[in-house]
C-alpha cells in the first residue's frame, strides 16, 4: 500500500511540474502534516466537474468580502468537504509560493489534534527553515504550561482543521480570533452550525471575512464518481 501511494505521489509530482512548478516546490507542499493519501485523493477522487463547481462558488463569494480569511465547508458526510478543503488549501499554497517564495509552512490538523493541542497533550514542532510541521506528545511535566493559540496562527500562513465537532468549536473559535489578528487563512470542515456556539464577536468576524460553502447544495460526490467523473491526474 505504501509503495502504491509513493508511486501515485510521484505521478502527482509530474502532473504539478507540468503546470510550471518545480519538484522542490511539490515536495514542500507535501510537508504540511497531511497524509500523502489525502493529498492524492484530493486530486484523484475529486472529479473536475465537482471541483470546478466548488471553486467557482468560492471565487464568487470571495468577491463580496474585502479580506477573505476563513473558509467554512459544511455538509453531511460523503459530500466531499475534506477532499475539497485539502484541494483548496493546495491551490492557495501554490498561489502563496508564487507570491511569497519564503512562505510559512501550512498546517493540516484534525479536530482531535486541535483538542489535544488545547489540552496540552501534544506540542507543535517546526523544521529549522519552517517548511515542515508535525505534532508530538508533550512530556507530562510540561502539561501545566499553557500553549497559546497564537503560536499556531503566527507560525502558519494557512491552517486546515478537519471535522470540527460541537465539542471542539470553542477551540476553533480561539484559532479564528487569533487568525484574524495575524491575517492567517483558516479552512475548516464541519457537520455543525458553528455560529450557534460562537460569541457575537466571533460571528461578526466570520460574517466579515468568511466564505461559507454548503456541500449539501452539491450532488453527492459518490454519485459523480460512479458516473465516471475523473480526477485531475487520471
mmCIF file with all atom_site columns, C-alpha atoms in Angstrom:
data_model
loop_
_atom_site.group_PDB
_atom_site.id
_atom_site.type_symbol
_atom_site.label_atom_id
_atom_site.label_alt_id
_atom_site.label_comp_id
_atom_site.label_asym_id
_atom_site.label_entity_id
_atom_site.label_seq_id
_atom_site.pdbx_PDB_ins_code
_atom_site.Cartn_x
_atom_site.Cartn_y
_atom_site.Cartn_z
_atom_site.occupancy
_atom_site.B_iso_or_equiv
_atom_site.pdbx_formal_charge
_atom_site.auth_seq_id
_atom_site.auth_comp_id
_atom_site.auth_asym_id
_atom_site.auth_atom_id
_atom_site.pdbx_PDB_model_num
ATOM 1   C CA . UNK A 1 1   ? 0.000   0.000  0.000   1.00 0.00 ? 1   UNK A CA 1
ATOM 2   C CA . UNK A 1 2   ? 2.804   2.392  0.906   1.00 0.00 ? 2   UNK A CA 1
ATOM 3   C CA . UNK A 1 3   ? 4.592   1.668  -2.367  1.00 0.00 ? 3   UNK A CA 1
ATOM 4   C CA . UNK A 1 4   ? 1.402   2.351  -4.314  1.00 0.00 ? 4   UNK A CA 1
ATOM 5   C CA . UNK A 1 5   ? 0.927   5.691  -2.575  1.00 0.00 ? 5   UNK A CA 1
ATOM 6   C CA . UNK A 1 6   ? 4.517   6.642  -3.288  1.00 0.00 ? 6   UNK A CA 1
ATOM 7   C CA . UNK A 1 7   ? 4.080   5.736  -6.957  1.00 0.00 ? 7   UNK A CA 1
ATOM 8   C CA . UNK A 1 8   ? 0.933   7.857  -7.206  1.00 0.00 ? 8   UNK A CA 1
ATOM 9   C CA . UNK A 1 9   ? 2.662   10.651 -5.359  1.00 0.00 ? 9   UNK A CA 1
ATOM 10  C CA . UNK A 1 10  ? 5.378   10.777 -7.979  1.00 0.00 ? 10  UNK A CA 1
ATOM 11  C CA . UNK A 1 11  ? 2.701   10.848 -10.659 1.00 0.00 ? 11  UNK A CA 1
ATOM 12  C CA . UNK A 1 12  ? 1.283   13.877 -8.875  1.00 0.00 ? 12  UNK A CA 1
ATOM 13  C CA . UNK A 1 13  ? 4.753   15.451 -8.805  1.00 0.00 ? 13  UNK A CA 1
ATOM 14  C CA . UNK A 1 14  ? 4.964   15.058 -12.578 1.00 0.00 ? 14  UNK A CA 1
ATOM 15  C CA . UNK A 1 15  ? 1.453   16.433 -13.067 1.00 0.00 ? 15  UNK A CA 1
ATOM 16  C CA . UNK A 1 16  ? 2.143   19.532 -10.983 1.00 0.00 ? 16  UNK A CA 1
ATOM 17  C CA . UNK A 1 17  ? 5.545   20.040 -12.620 1.00 0.00 ? 17  UNK A CA 1
ATOM 18  C CA . UNK A 1 18  ? 3.799   20.118 -15.990 1.00 0.00 ? 18  UNK A CA 1
ATOM 19  C CA . UNK A 1 19  ? 1.903   23.146 -14.714 1.00 0.00 ? 19  UNK A CA 1
ATOM 20  C CA . UNK A 1 20  ? 5.166   25.006 -14.244 1.00 0.00 ? 20  UNK A CA 1
ATOM 21  C CA . UNK A 1 21  ? 6.166   24.205 -10.656 1.00 0.00 ? 21  UNK A CA 1
ATOM 22  C CA . UNK A 1 22  ? 9.500   22.616 -9.871  1.00 0.00 ? 22  UNK A CA 1
ATOM 23  C CA . UNK A 1 23  ? 9.977   19.367 -7.982  1.00 0.00 ? 23  UNK A CA 1
ATOM 24  C CA . UNK A 1 24  ? 11.267  21.074 -4.845  1.00 0.00 ? 24  UNK A CA 1
ATOM 25  C CA . UNK A 1 25  ? 8.056   23.083 -4.612  1.00 0.00 ? 25  UNK A CA 1
ATOM 26  C CA . UNK A 1 26  ? 5.947   19.932 -4.779  1.00 0.00 ? 26  UNK A CA 1
ATOM 27  C CA . UNK A 1 27  ? 7.957   18.303 -2.005  1.00 0.00 ? 27  UNK A CA 1
ATOM 28  C CA . UNK A 1 28  ? 7.438   21.371 0.156   1.00 0.00 ? 28  UNK A CA 1
ATOM 29  C CA . UNK A 1 29  ? 3.705   21.056 -0.458  1.00 0.00 ? 29  UNK A CA 1
ATOM 30  C CA . UNK A 1 30  ? 3.830   17.547 0.916   1.00 0.00 ? 30  UNK A CA 1
ATOM 31  C CA . UNK A 1 31  ? 5.368   18.669 4.192   1.00 0.00 ? 31  UNK A CA 1
ATOM 32  C CA . UNK A 1 32  ? 2.373   20.099 5.975   1.00 0.00 ? 32  UNK A CA 1
ATOM 33  C CA . UNK A 1 33  ? 1.316   17.226 8.187   1.00 0.00 ? 33  UNK A CA 1
ATOM 34  C CA . UNK A 1 34  ? -1.191  15.985 5.609   1.00 0.00 ? 34  UNK A CA 1
ATOM 35  C CA . UNK A 1 35  ? -1.088  12.262 4.771   1.00 0.00 ? 35  UNK A CA 1
ATOM 36  C CA . UNK A 1 36  ? 0.065   11.551 1.231   1.00 0.00 ? 36  UNK A CA 1
ATOM 37  C CA . UNK A 1 37  ? -3.122  9.556  0.675   1.00 0.00 ? 37  UNK A CA 1
ATOM 38  C CA . UNK A 1 38  ? -5.285  12.605 1.426   1.00 0.00 ? 38  UNK A CA 1
ATOM 39  C CA . UNK A 1 39  ? -3.331  14.842 -0.959  1.00 0.00 ? 39  UNK A CA 1
ATOM 40  C CA . UNK A 1 40  ? -3.582  12.241 -3.703  1.00 0.00 ? 40  UNK A CA 1
ATOM 41  C CA . UNK A 1 41  ? -7.281  11.680 -3.079  1.00 0.00 ? 41  UNK A CA 1
ATOM 42  C CA . UNK A 1 42  ? -7.963  15.406 -3.356  1.00 0.00 ? 42  UNK A CA 1
ATOM 43  C CA . UNK A 1 43  ? -6.682  15.202 -6.932  1.00 0.00 ? 43  UNK A CA 1
ATOM 44  C CA . UNK A 1 44  ? -7.690  11.698 -7.976  1.00 0.00 ? 44  UNK A CA 1
ATOM 45  C CA . UNK A 1 45  ? -11.106 11.262 -6.359  1.00 0.00 ? 45  UNK A CA 1
ATOM 46  C CA . UNK A 1 46  ? -12.383 14.800 -6.834  1.00 0.00 ? 46  UNK A CA 1
ATOM 47  C CA . UNK A 1 47  ? -13.948 14.951 -10.317 1.00 0.00 ? 47  UNK A CA 1
ATOM 48  C CA . UNK A 1 48  ? -13.081 18.033 -12.344 1.00 0.00 ? 48  UNK A CA 1
ATOM 49  C CA . UNK A 1 49  ? -16.742 18.955 -12.755 1.00 0.00 ? 49  UNK A CA 1
ATOM 50  C CA . UNK A 1 50  ? -17.316 18.819 -8.988  1.00 0.00 ? 50  UNK A CA 1
ATOM 51  C CA . UNK A 1 51  ? -14.158 20.756 -8.115  1.00 0.00 ? 51  UNK A CA 1
ATOM 52  C CA . UNK A 1 52  ? -14.924 23.428 -10.700 1.00 0.00 ? 52  UNK A CA 1
ATOM 53  C CA . UNK A 1 53  ? -18.377 23.937 -9.151  1.00 0.00 ? 53  UNK A CA 1
ATOM 54  C CA . UNK A 1 54  ? -16.799 24.340 -5.710  1.00 0.00 ? 54  UNK A CA 1
ATOM 55  C CA . UNK A 1 55  ? -14.019 26.646 -6.888  1.00 0.00 ? 55  UNK A CA 1
ATOM 56  C CA . UNK A 1 56  ? -16.406 28.829 -8.907  1.00 0.00 ? 56  UNK A CA 1
ATOM 57  C CA . UNK A 1 57  ? -18.675 29.266 -5.885  1.00 0.00 ? 57  UNK A CA 1
ATOM 58  C CA . UNK A 1 58  ? -15.720 30.119 -3.624  1.00 0.00 ? 58  UNK A CA 1
ATOM 59  C CA . UNK A 1 59  ? -14.455 32.674 -6.131  1.00 0.00 ? 59  UNK A CA 1
ATOM 60  C CA . UNK A 1 60  ? -17.899 34.249 -6.448  1.00 0.00 ? 60  UNK A CA 1
ATOM 61  C CA . UNK A 1 61  ? -18.340 34.544 -2.681  1.00 0.00 ? 61  UNK A CA 1
ATOM 62  C CA . UNK A 1 62  ? -14.850 35.966 -2.205  1.00 0.00 ? 62  UNK A CA 1
ATOM 63  C CA . UNK A 1 63  ? -15.875 38.940 -4.333  1.00 0.00 ? 63  UNK A CA 1
ATOM 64  C CA . UNK A 1 64  ? -18.291 40.022 -1.600  1.00 0.00 ? 64  UNK A CA 1
ATOM 65  C CA . UNK A 1 65  ? -15.567 40.127 1.074   1.00 0.00 ? 65  UNK A CA 1
ATOM 66  C CA . UNK A 1 66  ? -12.859 42.753 1.402   1.00 0.00 ? 66  UNK A CA 1
ATOM 67  C CA . UNK A 1 67  ? -10.409 40.331 3.027   1.00 0.00 ? 67  UNK A CA 1
ATOM 68  C CA . UNK A 1 68  ? -11.489 36.665 2.911   1.00 0.00 ? 68  UNK A CA 1
ATOM 69  C CA . UNK A 1 69  ? -9.580  34.804 5.615   1.00 0.00 ? 69  UNK A CA 1
ATOM 70  C CA . UNK A 1 70  ? -11.877 31.978 6.662   1.00 0.00 ? 70  UNK A CA 1
ATOM 71  C CA . UNK A 1 71  ? -13.430 29.184 4.634   1.00 0.00 ? 71  UNK A CA 1
ATOM 72  C CA . UNK A 1 72  ? -16.155 27.064 6.228   1.00 0.00 ? 72  UNK A CA 1
ATOM 73  C CA . UNK A 1 73  ? -17.048 23.860 4.374   1.00 0.00 ? 73  UNK A CA 1
ATOM 74  C CA . UNK A 1 74  ? -20.247 22.386 5.816   1.00 0.00 ? 74  UNK A CA 1
ATOM 75  C CA . UNK A 1 75  ? -22.441 19.445 4.907   1.00 0.00 ? 75  UNK A CA 1
ATOM 76  C CA . UNK A 1 76  ? -23.284 15.843 5.643   1.00 0.00 ? 76  UNK A CA 1
ATOM 77  C CA . UNK A 1 77  ? -20.690 13.040 5.369   1.00 0.00 ? 77  UNK A CA 1
ATOM 78  C CA . UNK A 1 78  ? -19.842 11.902 1.856   1.00 0.00 ? 78  UNK A CA 1
ATOM 79  C CA . UNK A 1 79  ? -20.288 15.315 0.284   1.00 0.00 ? 79  UNK A CA 1
ATOM 80  C CA . UNK A 1 80  ? -16.606 15.917 -0.486  1.00 0.00 ? 80  UNK A CA 1
ATOM 81  C CA . UNK A 1 81  ? -15.839 18.508 2.195   1.00 0.00 ? 81  UNK A CA 1
ATOM 82  C CA . UNK A 1 82  ? -12.441 17.202 3.267   1.00 0.00 ? 82  UNK A CA 1
ATOM 83  C CA . UNK A 1 83  ? -11.149 16.431 -0.223  1.00 0.00 ? 83  UNK A CA 1
ATOM 84  C CA . UNK A 1 84  ? -12.257 19.863 -1.407  1.00 0.00 ? 84  UNK A CA 1
ATOM 85  C CA . UNK A 1 85  ? -10.681 21.553 1.623   1.00 0.00 ? 85  UNK A CA 1
ATOM 86  C CA . UNK A 1 86  ? -7.328  19.866 1.012   1.00 0.00 ? 86  UNK A CA 1
ATOM 87  C CA . UNK A 1 87  ? -7.508  20.657 -2.692  1.00 0.00 ? 87  UNK A CA 1
ATOM 88  C CA . UNK A 1 88  ? -8.359  24.285 -1.896  1.00 0.00 ? 88  UNK A CA 1
ATOM 89  C CA . UNK A 1 89  ? -5.501  24.502 0.599   1.00 0.00 ? 89  UNK A CA 1
ATOM 90  C CA . UNK A 1 90  ? -3.162  23.074 -2.028  1.00 0.00 ? 90  UNK A CA 1
ATOM 91  C CA . UNK A 1 91  ? -4.384  25.682 -4.530  1.00 0.00 ? 91  UNK A CA 1
ATOM 92  C CA . UNK A 1 92  ? -3.958  28.538 -2.054  1.00 0.00 ? 92  UNK A CA 1
ATOM 93  C CA . UNK A 1 93  ? -0.497  27.312 -1.158  1.00 0.00 ? 93  UNK A CA 1
ATOM 94  C CA . UNK A 1 94  ? 0.643   27.233 -4.775  1.00 0.00 ? 94  UNK A CA 1
ATOM 95  C CA . UNK A 1 95  ? -0.586  30.802 -5.112  1.00 0.00 ? 95  UNK A CA 1
ATOM 96  C CA . UNK A 1 96  ? 1.316   31.862 -1.993  1.00 0.00 ? 96  UNK A CA 1
ATOM 97  C CA . UNK A 1 97  ? 4.510   30.221 -3.212  1.00 0.00 ? 97  UNK A CA 1
ATOM 98  C CA . UNK A 1 98  ? 4.217   32.229 -6.416  1.00 0.00 ? 98  UNK A CA 1
ATOM 99  C CA . UNK A 1 99  ? 3.746   35.461 -4.473  1.00 0.00 ? 99  UNK A CA 1
ATOM 100 C CA . UNK A 1 100 ? 5.981   34.792 -1.459  1.00 0.00 ? 100 UNK A CA 1
ATOM 101 C CA . UNK A 1 101 ? 8.916   32.388 -2.016  1.00 0.00 ? 101 UNK A CA 1
ATOM 102 C CA . UNK A 1 102 ? 9.682   32.449 1.728   1.00 0.00 ? 102 UNK A CA 1
ATOM 103 C CA . UNK A 1 103 ? 6.217   31.343 2.764   1.00 0.00 ? 103 UNK A CA 1
ATOM 104 C CA . UNK A 1 104 ? 5.431   29.908 6.188   1.00 0.00 ? 104 UNK A CA 1
ATOM 105 C CA . UNK A 1 105 ? 4.548   26.235 6.471   1.00 0.00 ? 105 UNK A CA 1
ATOM 106 C CA . UNK A 1 106 ? 0.854   25.421 6.178   1.00 0.00 ? 106 UNK A CA 1
ATOM 107 C CA . UNK A 1 107 ? -0.764  23.147 8.743   1.00 0.00 ? 107 UNK A CA 1
ATOM 108 C CA . UNK A 1 108 ? -3.318  20.353 8.479   1.00 0.00 ? 108 UNK A CA 1
ATOM 109 C CA . UNK A 1 109 ? -4.866  19.138 11.726  1.00 0.00 ? 109 UNK A CA 1
ATOM 110 C CA . UNK A 1 110 ? -7.930  17.155 12.735  1.00 0.00 ? 110 UNK A CA 1
ATOM 111 C CA . UNK A 1 111 ? -10.314 18.429 15.391  1.00 0.00 ? 111 UNK A CA 1
ATOM 112 C CA . UNK A 1 112 ? -8.931  15.710 17.688  1.00 0.00 ? 112 UNK A CA 1
ATOM 113 C CA . UNK A 1 113 ? -5.429  17.132 17.299  1.00 0.00 ? 113 UNK A CA 1
ATOM 114 C CA . UNK A 1 114 ? -6.848  20.594 17.909  1.00 0.00 ? 114 UNK A CA 1
ATOM 115 C CA . UNK A 1 115 ? -8.387  19.417 21.178  1.00 0.00 ? 115 UNK A CA 1
ATOM 116 C CA . UNK A 1 116 ? -5.209  17.617 22.260  1.00 0.00 ? 116 UNK A CA 1
ATOM 117 C CA . UNK A 1 117 ? -3.245  20.770 21.484  1.00 0.00 ? 117 UNK A CA 1
ATOM 118 C CA . UNK A 1 118 ? -5.668  22.875 23.535  1.00 0.00 ? 118 UNK A CA 1
ATOM 119 C CA . UNK A 1 119 ? -5.378  20.436 26.436  1.00 0.00 ? 119 UNK A CA 1
ATOM 120 C CA . UNK A 1 120 ? -1.586  20.429 26.265  1.00 0.00 ? 120 UNK A CA 1
ATOM 121 C CA . UNK A 1 121 ? -1.334  16.756 25.296  1.00 0.00 ? 121 UNK A CA 1
ATOM 122 C CA . UNK A 1 122 ? 0.658   17.455 22.148  1.00 0.00 ? 122 UNK A CA 1
ATOM 123 C CA . UNK A 1 123 ? 3.007   20.193 21.022  1.00 0.00 ? 123 UNK A CA 1
ATOM 124 C CA . UNK A 1 124 ? 3.877   21.541 17.639  1.00 0.00 ? 124 UNK A CA 1
ATOM 125 C CA . UNK A 1 125 ? 7.313   21.195 16.073  1.00 0.00 ? 125 UNK A CA 1
ATOM 126 C CA . UNK A 1 126 ? 8.610   23.009 13.019  1.00 0.00 ? 126 UNK A CA 1
ATOM 127 C CA . UNK A 1 127 ? 11.726  22.432 10.955  1.00 0.00 ? 127 UNK A CA 1
ATOM 128 C CA . UNK A 1 128 ? 14.589  24.924 11.048  1.00 0.00 ? 128 UNK A CA 1
ATOM 129 C CA . UNK A 1 129 ? 13.546  26.510 7.765   1.00 0.00 ? 129 UNK A CA 1
ATOM 130 C CA . UNK A 1 130 ? 9.886   26.436 8.723   1.00 0.00 ? 130 UNK A CA 1
ATOM 131 C CA . UNK A 1 131 ? 8.567   24.427 5.791   1.00 0.00 ? 131 UNK A CA 1
ATOM 132 C CA . UNK A 1 132 ? 7.732   21.298 7.813   1.00 0.00 ? 132 UNK A CA 1
ATOM 133 C CA . UNK A 1 133 ? 5.461   20.907 10.828  1.00 0.00 ? 133 UNK A CA 1
ATOM 134 C CA . UNK A 1 134 ? 4.399   17.961 12.974  1.00 0.00 ? 134 UNK A CA 1
ATOM 135 C CA . UNK A 1 135 ? 2.912   17.123 16.360  1.00 0.00 ? 135 UNK A CA 1
ATOM 136 C CA . UNK A 1 136 ? 4.499   15.154 19.189  1.00 0.00 ? 136 UNK A CA 1
ATOM 137 C CA . UNK A 1 137 ? 3.260   14.120 22.613  1.00 0.00 ? 137 UNK A CA 1
ATOM 138 C CA . UNK A 1 138 ? 4.277   16.521 25.361  1.00 0.00 ? 138 UNK A CA 1
ATOM 139 C CA . UNK A 1 139 ? 6.143   15.499 28.465  1.00 0.00 ? 139 UNK A CA 1
ATOM 140 C CA . UNK A 1 140 ? 3.804   15.172 31.425  1.00 0.00 ? 140 UNK A CA 1
ATOM 141 C CA . UNK A 1 141 ? 5.849   17.697 33.394  1.00 0.00 ? 141 UNK A CA 1
ATOM 142 C CA . UNK A 1 142 ? 5.202   20.321 30.723  1.00 0.00 ? 142 UNK A CA 1
ATOM 143 C CA . UNK A 1 143 ? 1.428   19.973 30.587  1.00 0.00 ? 143 UNK A CA 1
ATOM 144 C CA . UNK A 1 144 ? 0.852   22.693 33.138  1.00 0.00 ? 144 UNK A CA 1
ATOM 145 C CA . UNK A 1 145 ? 2.259   25.208 30.675  1.00 0.00 ? 145 UNK A CA 1
ATOM 146 C CA . UNK A 1 146 ? -0.437  26.883 28.622  1.00 0.00 ? 146 UNK A CA 1
ATOM 147 C CA . UNK A 1 147 ? 0.280   26.962 24.889  1.00 0.00 ? 147 UNK A CA 1
ATOM 148 C CA . UNK A 1 148 ? -1.466  29.976 23.354  1.00 0.00 ? 148 UNK A CA 1
ATOM 149 C CA . UNK A 1 149 ? -3.353  29.515 20.114  1.00 0.00 ? 149 UNK A CA 1
ATOM 150 C CA . UNK A 1 150 ? -1.384  32.469 18.787  1.00 0.00 ? 150 UNK A CA 1
ATOM 151 C CA . UNK A 1 151 ? 1.515   30.006 18.420  1.00 0.00 ? 151 UNK A CA 1
ATOM 152 C CA . UNK A 1 152 ? -0.486  28.325 15.673  1.00 0.00 ? 152 UNK A CA 1
ATOM 153 C CA . UNK A 1 153 ? -1.620  31.379 13.787  1.00 0.00 ? 153 UNK A CA 1
ATOM 154 C CA . UNK A 1 154 ? 1.618   33.356 13.866  1.00 0.00 ? 154 UNK A CA 1
ATOM 155 C CA . UNK A 1 155 ? 3.671   30.425 12.561  1.00 0.00 ? 155 UNK A CA 1
ATOM 156 C CA . UNK A 1 156 ? 1.482   29.442 9.612   1.00 0.00 ? 156 UNK A CA 1
ATOM 157 C CA . UNK A 1 157 ? 0.029   31.183 6.585   1.00 0.00 ? 157 UNK A CA 1
ATOM 158 C CA . UNK A 1 158 ? -2.704  28.582 6.119   1.00 0.00 ? 158 UNK A CA 1
ATOM 159 C CA . UNK A 1 159 ? -4.348  26.247 8.646   1.00 0.00 ? 159 UNK A CA 1
ATOM 160 C CA . UNK A 1 160 ? -6.822  23.498 7.765   1.00 0.00 ? 160 UNK A CA 1
ATOM 161 C CA . UNK A 1 161 ? -8.876  21.982 10.592  1.00 0.00 ? 161 UNK A CA 1
ATOM 162 C CA . UNK A 1 162 ? -10.851 18.916 9.562   1.00 0.00 ? 162 UNK A CA 1
ATOM 163 C CA . UNK A 1 163 ? -14.142 17.685 11.029  1.00 0.00 ? 163 UNK A CA 1
ATOM 164 C CA . UNK A 1 164 ? -14.885 20.270 13.714  1.00 0.00 ? 164 UNK A CA 1
ATOM 165 C CA . UNK A 1 165 ? -17.435 18.943 16.222  1.00 0.00 ? 165 UNK A CA 1
ATOM 166 C CA . UNK A 1 166 ? -19.645 20.626 18.810  1.00 0.00 ? 166 UNK A CA 1
ATOM 167 C CA . UNK A 1 167 ? -17.045 19.730 21.433  1.00 0.00 ? 167 UNK A CA 1
ATOM 168 C CA . UNK A 1 168 ? -14.211 21.431 19.554  1.00 0.00 ? 168 UNK A CA 1
ATOM 169 C CA . UNK A 1 169 ? -15.977 24.624 18.427  1.00 0.00 ? 169 UNK A CA 1
ATOM 170 C CA . UNK A 1 170 ? -14.579 26.513 21.426  1.00 0.00 ? 170 UNK A CA 1
ATOM 171 C CA . UNK A 1 171 ? -11.023 25.692 20.312  1.00 0.00 ? 171 UNK A CA 1
ATOM 172 C CA . UNK A 1 172 ? -11.797 26.654 16.727  1.00 0.00 ? 172 UNK A CA 1
ATOM 173 C CA . UNK A 1 173 ? -13.168 29.966 17.961  1.00 0.00 ? 173 UNK A CA 1
ATOM 174 C CA . UNK A 1 174 ? -9.835  30.786 19.599  1.00 0.00 ? 174 UNK A CA 1
ATOM 175 C CA . UNK A 1 175 ? -7.980  29.917 16.406  1.00 0.00 ? 175 UNK A CA 1
ATOM 176 C CA . UNK A 1 176 ? -10.276 32.185 14.397  1.00 0.00 ? 176 UNK A CA 1
ATOM 177 C CA . UNK A 1 177 ? -9.876  35.148 16.744  1.00 0.00 ? 177 UNK A CA 1
ATOM 178 C CA . UNK A 1 178 ? -6.090  34.809 16.689  1.00 0.00 ? 178 UNK A CA 1
ATOM 179 C CA . UNK A 1 179 ? -6.018  34.248 12.927  1.00 0.00 ? 179 UNK A CA 1
ATOM 180 C CA . UNK A 1 180 ? -7.978  37.441 12.409  1.00 0.00 ? 180 UNK A CA 1
ATOM 181 C CA . UNK A 1 181 ? -5.176  39.371 14.118  1.00 0.00 ? 181 UNK A CA 1
ATOM 182 C CA . UNK A 1 182 ? -2.367  37.679 12.177  1.00 0.00 ? 182 UNK A CA 1
ATOM 183 C CA . UNK A 1 183 ? -4.111  37.573 8.787   1.00 0.00 ? 183 UNK A CA 1
ATOM 184 C CA . UNK A 1 184 ? -3.842  33.784 8.714   1.00 0.00 ? 184 UNK A CA 1
ATOM 185 C CA . UNK A 1 185 ? -6.095  31.798 6.387   1.00 0.00 ? 185 UNK A CA 1
ATOM 186 C CA . UNK A 1 186 ? -8.160  29.153 8.210   1.00 0.00 ? 186 UNK A CA 1
ATOM 187 C CA . UNK A 1 187 ? -10.095 26.478 6.321   1.00 0.00 ? 187 UNK A CA 1
ATOM 188 C CA . UNK A 1 188 ? -12.331 24.170 8.347   1.00 0.00 ? 188 UNK A CA 1
ATOM 189 C CA . UNK A 1 189 ? -14.831 21.407 7.650   1.00 0.00 ? 189 UNK A CA 1
ATOM 190 C CA . UNK A 1 190 ? -17.770 20.584 9.894   1.00 0.00 ? 190 UNK A CA 1
ATOM 191 C CA . UNK A 1 191 ? -21.211 18.996 10.149  1.00 0.00 ? 191 UNK A CA 1
ATOM 192 C CA . UNK A 1 192 ? -22.480 21.516 12.700  1.00 0.00 ? 192 UNK A CA 1
ATOM 193 C CA . UNK A 1 193 ? -23.560 25.152 12.582  1.00 0.00 ? 193 UNK A CA 1
ATOM 194 C CA . UNK A 1 194 ? -20.514 26.612 14.322  1.00 0.00 ? 194 UNK A CA 1
ATOM 195 C CA . UNK A 1 195 ? -22.073 30.055 14.645  1.00 0.00 ? 195 UNK A CA 1
ATOM 196 C CA . UNK A 1 196 ? -24.544 28.657 17.166  1.00 0.00 ? 196 UNK A CA 1
ATOM 197 C CA . UNK A 1 197 ? -21.617 28.053 19.517  1.00 0.00 ? 197 UNK A CA 1
ATOM 198 C CA . UNK A 1 198 ? -19.564 31.193 18.878  1.00 0.00 ? 198 UNK A CA 1
ATOM 199 C CA . UNK A 1 199 ? -19.742 34.548 20.616  1.00 0.00 ? 199 UNK A CA 1
ATOM 200 C CA . UNK A 1 200 ? -21.240 37.578 18.816  1.00 0.00 ? 200 UNK A CA 1
ATOM 201 C CA . UNK A 1 201 ? -17.709 38.941 18.426  1.00 0.00 ? 201 UNK A CA 1
ATOM 202 C CA . UNK A 1 202 ? -16.509 35.833 16.595  1.00 0.00 ? 202 UNK A CA 1
ATOM 203 C CA . UNK A 1 203 ? -19.631 35.661 14.445  1.00 0.00 ? 203 UNK A CA 1
ATOM 204 C CA . UNK A 1 204 ? -19.030 39.259 13.466  1.00 0.00 ? 204 UNK A CA 1
ATOM 205 C CA . UNK A 1 205 ? -15.528 38.315 12.298  1.00 0.00 ? 205 UNK A CA 1
ATOM 206 C CA . UNK A 1 206 ? -16.928 35.436 10.270  1.00 0.00 ? 206 UNK A CA 1
ATOM 207 C CA . UNK A 1 207 ? -19.632 37.498 8.608   1.00 0.00 ? 207 UNK A CA 1
ATOM 208 C CA . UNK A 1 208 ? -16.941 39.983 7.687   1.00 0.00 ? 208 UNK A CA 1
ATOM 209 C CA . UNK A 1 209 ? -14.287 37.570 6.422   1.00 0.00 ? 209 UNK A CA 1
ATOM 210 C CA . UNK A 1 210 ? -15.668 34.042 5.911   1.00 0.00 ? 210 UNK A CA 1
ATOM 211 C CA . UNK A 1 211 ? -16.672 32.171 2.775   1.00 0.00 ? 211 UNK A CA 1
ATOM 212 C CA . UNK A 1 212 ? -19.382 29.638 3.654   1.00 0.00 ? 212 UNK A CA 1
ATOM 213 C CA . UNK A 1 213 ? -19.800 26.682 1.304   1.00 0.00 ? 213 UNK A CA 1
ATOM 214 C CA . UNK A 1 214 ? -22.699 24.289 1.988   1.00 0.00 ? 214 UNK A CA 1
ATOM 215 C CA . UNK A 1 215 ? -21.880 20.977 0.333   1.00 0.00 ? 215 UNK A CA 1
ATOM 216 C CA . UNK A 1 216 ? -25.454 19.809 0.826   1.00 0.00 ? 216 UNK A CA 1
ATOM 217 C CA . UNK A 1 217 ? -26.213 22.037 -2.171  1.00 0.00 ? 217 UNK A CA 1
ATOM 218 C CA . UNK A 1 218 ? -23.950 19.937 -4.404  1.00 0.00 ? 218 UNK A CA 1
ATOM 219 C CA . UNK A 1 219 ? -24.642 16.487 -5.860  1.00 0.00 ? 219 UNK A CA 1
ATOM 220 C CA . UNK A 1 220 ? -23.302 13.589 -3.822  1.00 0.00 ? 220 UNK A CA 1
ATOM 221 C CA . UNK A 1 221 ? -19.631 13.198 -4.668  1.00 0.00 ? 221 UNK A CA 1
ATOM 222 C CA . UNK A 1 222 ? -20.083 9.416  -4.824  1.00 0.00 ? 222 UNK A CA 1
ATOM 223 C CA . UNK A 1 223 ? -22.805 9.812  -7.474  1.00 0.00 ? 223 UNK A CA 1
ATOM 224 C CA . UNK A 1 224 ? -20.498 11.870 -9.687  1.00 0.00 ? 224 UNK A CA 1
ATOM 225 C CA . UNK A 1 225 ? -17.667 9.374  -9.220  1.00 0.00 ? 225 UNK A CA 1
ATOM 226 C CA . UNK A 1 226 ? -19.946 6.466  -10.149 1.00 0.00 ? 226 UNK A CA 1
ATOM 227 C CA . UNK A 1 227 ? -20.960 8.272  -13.341 1.00 0.00 ? 227 UNK A CA 1
ATOM 228 C CA . UNK A 1 228 ? -17.344 8.352  -14.416 1.00 0.00 ? 228 UNK A CA 1
ATOM 229 C CA . UNK A 1 229 ? -16.183 11.743 -13.195 1.00 0.00 ? 229 UNK A CA 1
ATOM 230 C CA . UNK A 1 230 ? -12.408 11.969 -13.466 1.00 0.00 ? 230 UNK A CA 1
ATOM 231 C CA . UNK A 1 231 ? -9.901  13.483 -11.114 1.00 0.00 ? 231 UNK A CA 1
ATOM 232 C CA . UNK A 1 232 ? -7.115  15.848 -12.056 1.00 0.00 ? 232 UNK A CA 1
ATOM 233 C CA . UNK A 1 233 ? -4.427  13.234 -12.519 1.00 0.00 ? 233 UNK A CA 1
ATOM 234 C CA . UNK A 1 234 ? -6.439  10.450 -14.158 1.00 0.00 ? 234 UNK A CA 1
#
